[in-house]
Amino acid sequence: MWYSLWIQAKPCISYHGNKITYTQNITGNSNRWLHCTRAITMSCFYDLHLKVEAFFGGAFEKYGKFVARNPWKAIIFVVIVDIGFGIGLINLTQDTSLEQYAPTDSTAMKQRELVKSMFTVNTSTNYYAQSLVNIGNFAEVIIKKKNGGNIIDSSLWSEITALRDYVIATSISSSGTSYDFTDLCAKRFSSCVIDGNYILDSDFTTALTGGTISYPQFTTSGETFTIDNTFGETVSSGGYLTSAKAVKLKFNLANTNSKLANAWEDAFLDRIKTYSSSSLNFEFAHSRSTDEELNANVAGDITFFSITFTLMITFSGLVMVGGNCVSNRYNIAMAGVLSTGLAIVAALGFISAAGVLFTSIVGTMPFLILGIGVDDMFILLSGLAATSPELDTETRIGLTMKSSGIAITITSLTDVIAFCAGASSVFPAVRNFSWFTGAAILFSYLNYITFYLGCMTINEKRIEQNRHFFTCQKIKSREDMQKKASNSRADIFCCSGSPNKHRGEVEGPIEKYPKMLVTKIVQYTTAKIVILLFFAGFVAVSIYGAVHFKQDFNRRDLVTTDSYFYTYYNAETTLYDQSFPISLNVQAGVDYLSSTTLDAINSLRDNVRNDTDIDDTFFLSWLHAYIDSANYDDSSLSNFISGLETYLGTTAGNLYINDVTIDGTSITASRFHVLTEHFASSTQQGDMMNRIRDIVGSSSLPVFAYAPAFIFIEQYVVILSQTLQTLGICVAVVFIIIIVFLPLPVMILLITTTVVLIMTSVIGFMHLWGLTLSSITMIHIIMCIGFCVDFATHVCHAYVQAKGDTRDQRVAVAIDHAGGPILNGALSTIIGVVMLAFSKSFIFFSFFKVMLMVMVFGLLYSVFLLPVVLSFIGPHYNHEMESAKVMDDISLPRKSNETVTLPDALNGDQEDEKLKHV
């Protein structure tokens, strides 16, 4: 190391007596000064890299030789360990809750628990939708005329009545007891609550026949109903409803026995699917439809996944088919896929045994791991092909691990830590996916450096013994068989072979020719300019898309397009306003007799209703209703409470019975309700929630705003920051690991920049391809980091290891050693992922889109742009050449010099020789 430093620095040093002085050009030769400084600095970094490479490479080489001496022990050990961990699959528990896509420990979740503790709601006696802390249990039917016409037609009412009665008659049996809807329904005034049922009352049917249905509200039996909550796409004239496209009936269930309620919902679904009408079409759903269909659609795409898996295996095998019947590597390709499969089983079992829930999105994990594993396989086999066939198997395996072992370690370690960052996410789906995937990558890496390395050793020993790749029988070489005239061409082709003599013999056409083409393209100056111009425009488009990338989450995307819930949700969101009530919950310690309190409540009401997304005509207040009632008594606190209890017992006051909690002679909790307007986007919902919280937080009252919808709206608030935070951690991890394993400034910069560019392009084109940022696509984005790192690191590491007199020569060697395996690995993944384009599941279809983009963009940047950049600015760590370049600078004219005395320096040419010995 020190001698190389001396050779680099010698032209920058002058001699004065017994001391060496460091010659710095001040006026005329600044270029020479910079060149000397750069040479010494680069030499230091390169020597540091050599030490790191020697340390880790030496360790991997020793390890590789150890496995090569004990291949069967390594294989059997891994199989036993993986299967042992796989037993944990018996503990696999699936999370079927929609809340897996909502942030945990959010403000809304904490406030939901607080609301539960503040209010007791018995929906079997006093059901009011605005009082629920969640969406509750229900079944819903949206009814439309078959020709899509006006449903305000009295001739249809008998069929609508028949449908209602059909649903009510749905029954279940439990422990020998039969339950129908009337036994399980939510009730008010001892009657089942069916939203929209008023349209079948005599008052409404009379108005229907006479064309006098009042709009926007209709009153019957002392209750007033909002028409737009029941009818969809309404048209009115002169204060009367004249037309509508749909009518909705919602059958509400009590919360006293969720098991029976869930069973009734399932029975409803089975019955409604078989119901038919001559004049009506209808869409339907129940409270758990999203959860059930979410898991059903992922399970339904297992067929696509199986085909995908098969395609990737087939392609990987075809890539390995090369050489002859001895050097053919088809079996070793199958071993690679088996190694990945064992890793997936081990990871699923290990993480399941640890108690982590299996979420639906984890179904994409095996495909991801297979892609990473295939890439590692190609890198290891490329390293093996680069070794001399003249060496013994143990030495070749050791050298393979010395070169390729470091490369796959860098990428695997980066991937694992990146997913560990994802495991800190507030989204359960993202967190659990990261645990499963991170473990699978770790197991895959360990399997490849043990199980697969053992398989490689056995395969190489087979080749050494000149055995057939399929039958393992010893065979003759092609030349020997051709000497015998009785051997046909088929015999020679199928039954002859010999070990390869160089890299080109063992590689198949799919391995050889693509990388040869790429190498030729990136060698021409004109092609380099075209590539740079292309990527300049490509990056510009990517940045545009990334800047406009939007946040959105649609529950419809969680189910397949042929799901009953998909059509129901479309009808629900297009025909009806998506407004919802928000409760303003006041905690204990408030004096409701005080005029100051009333003023504060009025101020809160006005401030909230002044928000653009809040209905300024709606305010449900028990206090104002009580004040306006005949029961109001503010003469004393006890009379106030007594009068309030009396009022809540009346028909008018029953509307507020769930909104006040009375403990003896004090009110410990109360709430008021406002109503939102219709929302056009999820981002608008998130902004509204934050504004309302700010408004409510500024009140002098101990009050907070809550709505069941806030549980899911929370994700729109945190998804962007969570994604950026996770991406930032991942990029930082990449940076740190590259520093450790590849401590070369230029390479660190190039790898990090390439990863950032690939991710920018993926995010930008996600927007252009119609994807939005959600907890699902956030998982896909995190997943991309692994492939981005793999692509860039393999090329840069291969460049550093490559030997050549020029940058172009090193680029050619790097593409040959790393570009080829990357190209093949990416192509196998692309071929496999194409099948997911036919998936009806948004989770799988969006996975297809993102995987396709990261493969294509990763190839473009790593195999085209990165080599071109390396050919221009790639470091050329050849000490003798750098020395020669510096020596040429001695003839530069010197205008003025400044010397700095260095202690204990060596003197003159004689000391050169001494230093050489040192």
PDB file of C-alpha atoms in Angstrom, residues 35 60 106 200 206 244 258 328 417 532 600 620 651 653 740 743-744 748 756 800 803 806-807 816 849 873 887 903:
ATOM      1  CA  HIS A  35      -4.020  15.935 -10.031  1.00  0.00           C
ATOM      2  CA  PHE A  60     -15.906 -15.864   1.868  1.00  0.00           C
ATOM      3  CA  SER A 106     -53.580   6.609  15.337  1.00  0.00           C
ATOM      4  CA  LEU A 200     -93.177   1.168   1.904  1.00  0.00           C
ATOM      5  CA  THR A 206    -100.060   7.458  -1.384  1.00  0.00           C
ATOM      6  CA  ALA A 244     -84.469   8.716  -9.257  1.00  0.00           C
ATOM      7  CA  SER A 258     -71.581 -10.393  16.747  1.00  0.00           C
ATOM      8  CA  ASN A 328     -25.196 -28.330 -19.091  1.00  0.00           C
ATOM      9  CA  ILE A 417     -32.364  -3.869   6.524  1.00  0.00           C
ATOM     10  CA  LEU A 532     -27.533  10.237 -22.263  1.00  0.00           C
ATOM     11  CA  ALA A 600     -68.803  27.921  23.795  1.00  0.00           C
ATOM     12  CA  LEU A 620     -77.757  17.530  15.986  1.00  0.00           C
ATOM     13  CA  THR A 651     -90.358  10.207  21.504  1.00  0.00           C
ATOM     14  CA  GLY A 653     -85.881  13.095  23.010  1.00  0.00           C
ATOM     15  CA  VAL A 740     -18.658  -0.631   4.350  1.00  0.00           C
ATOM     16  CA  PRO A 743     -15.544   2.229   0.212  1.00  0.00           C
ATOM     17  CA  LEU A 744     -15.000   4.053  -3.060  1.00  0.00           C
ATOM     18  CA  ILE A 748     -21.004   5.068  -3.526  1.00  0.00           C
ATOM     19  CA  VAL A 756     -32.731   7.283  -6.469  1.00  0.00           C
ATOM     20  CA  VAL A 800     -14.215  -2.344  -9.657  1.00  0.00           C
ATOM     21  CA  LYS A 803      -9.214  -5.530 -15.293  1.00  0.00           C
ATOM     22  CA  THR A 806      -9.328   1.695 -20.397  1.00  0.00           C
ATOM     23  CA  ARG A 807     -12.685   2.462 -18.839  1.00  0.00           C
ATOM     24  CA  ASP A 816     -20.035  -9.584 -19.144  1.00  0.00           C
ATOM     25  CA  LYS A 849     -47.400  -2.852 -12.879  1.00  0.00           C
ATOM     26  CA  ILE A 873     -16.076   9.099 -15.145  1.00  0.00           C
ATOM     27  CA  MET A 887       5.127  11.418 -14.163  1.00  0.00           C
ATOM     28  CA  PRO A 903       9.427  14.853   9.223  1.00  0.00           C
TER      29      PRO A 903
END
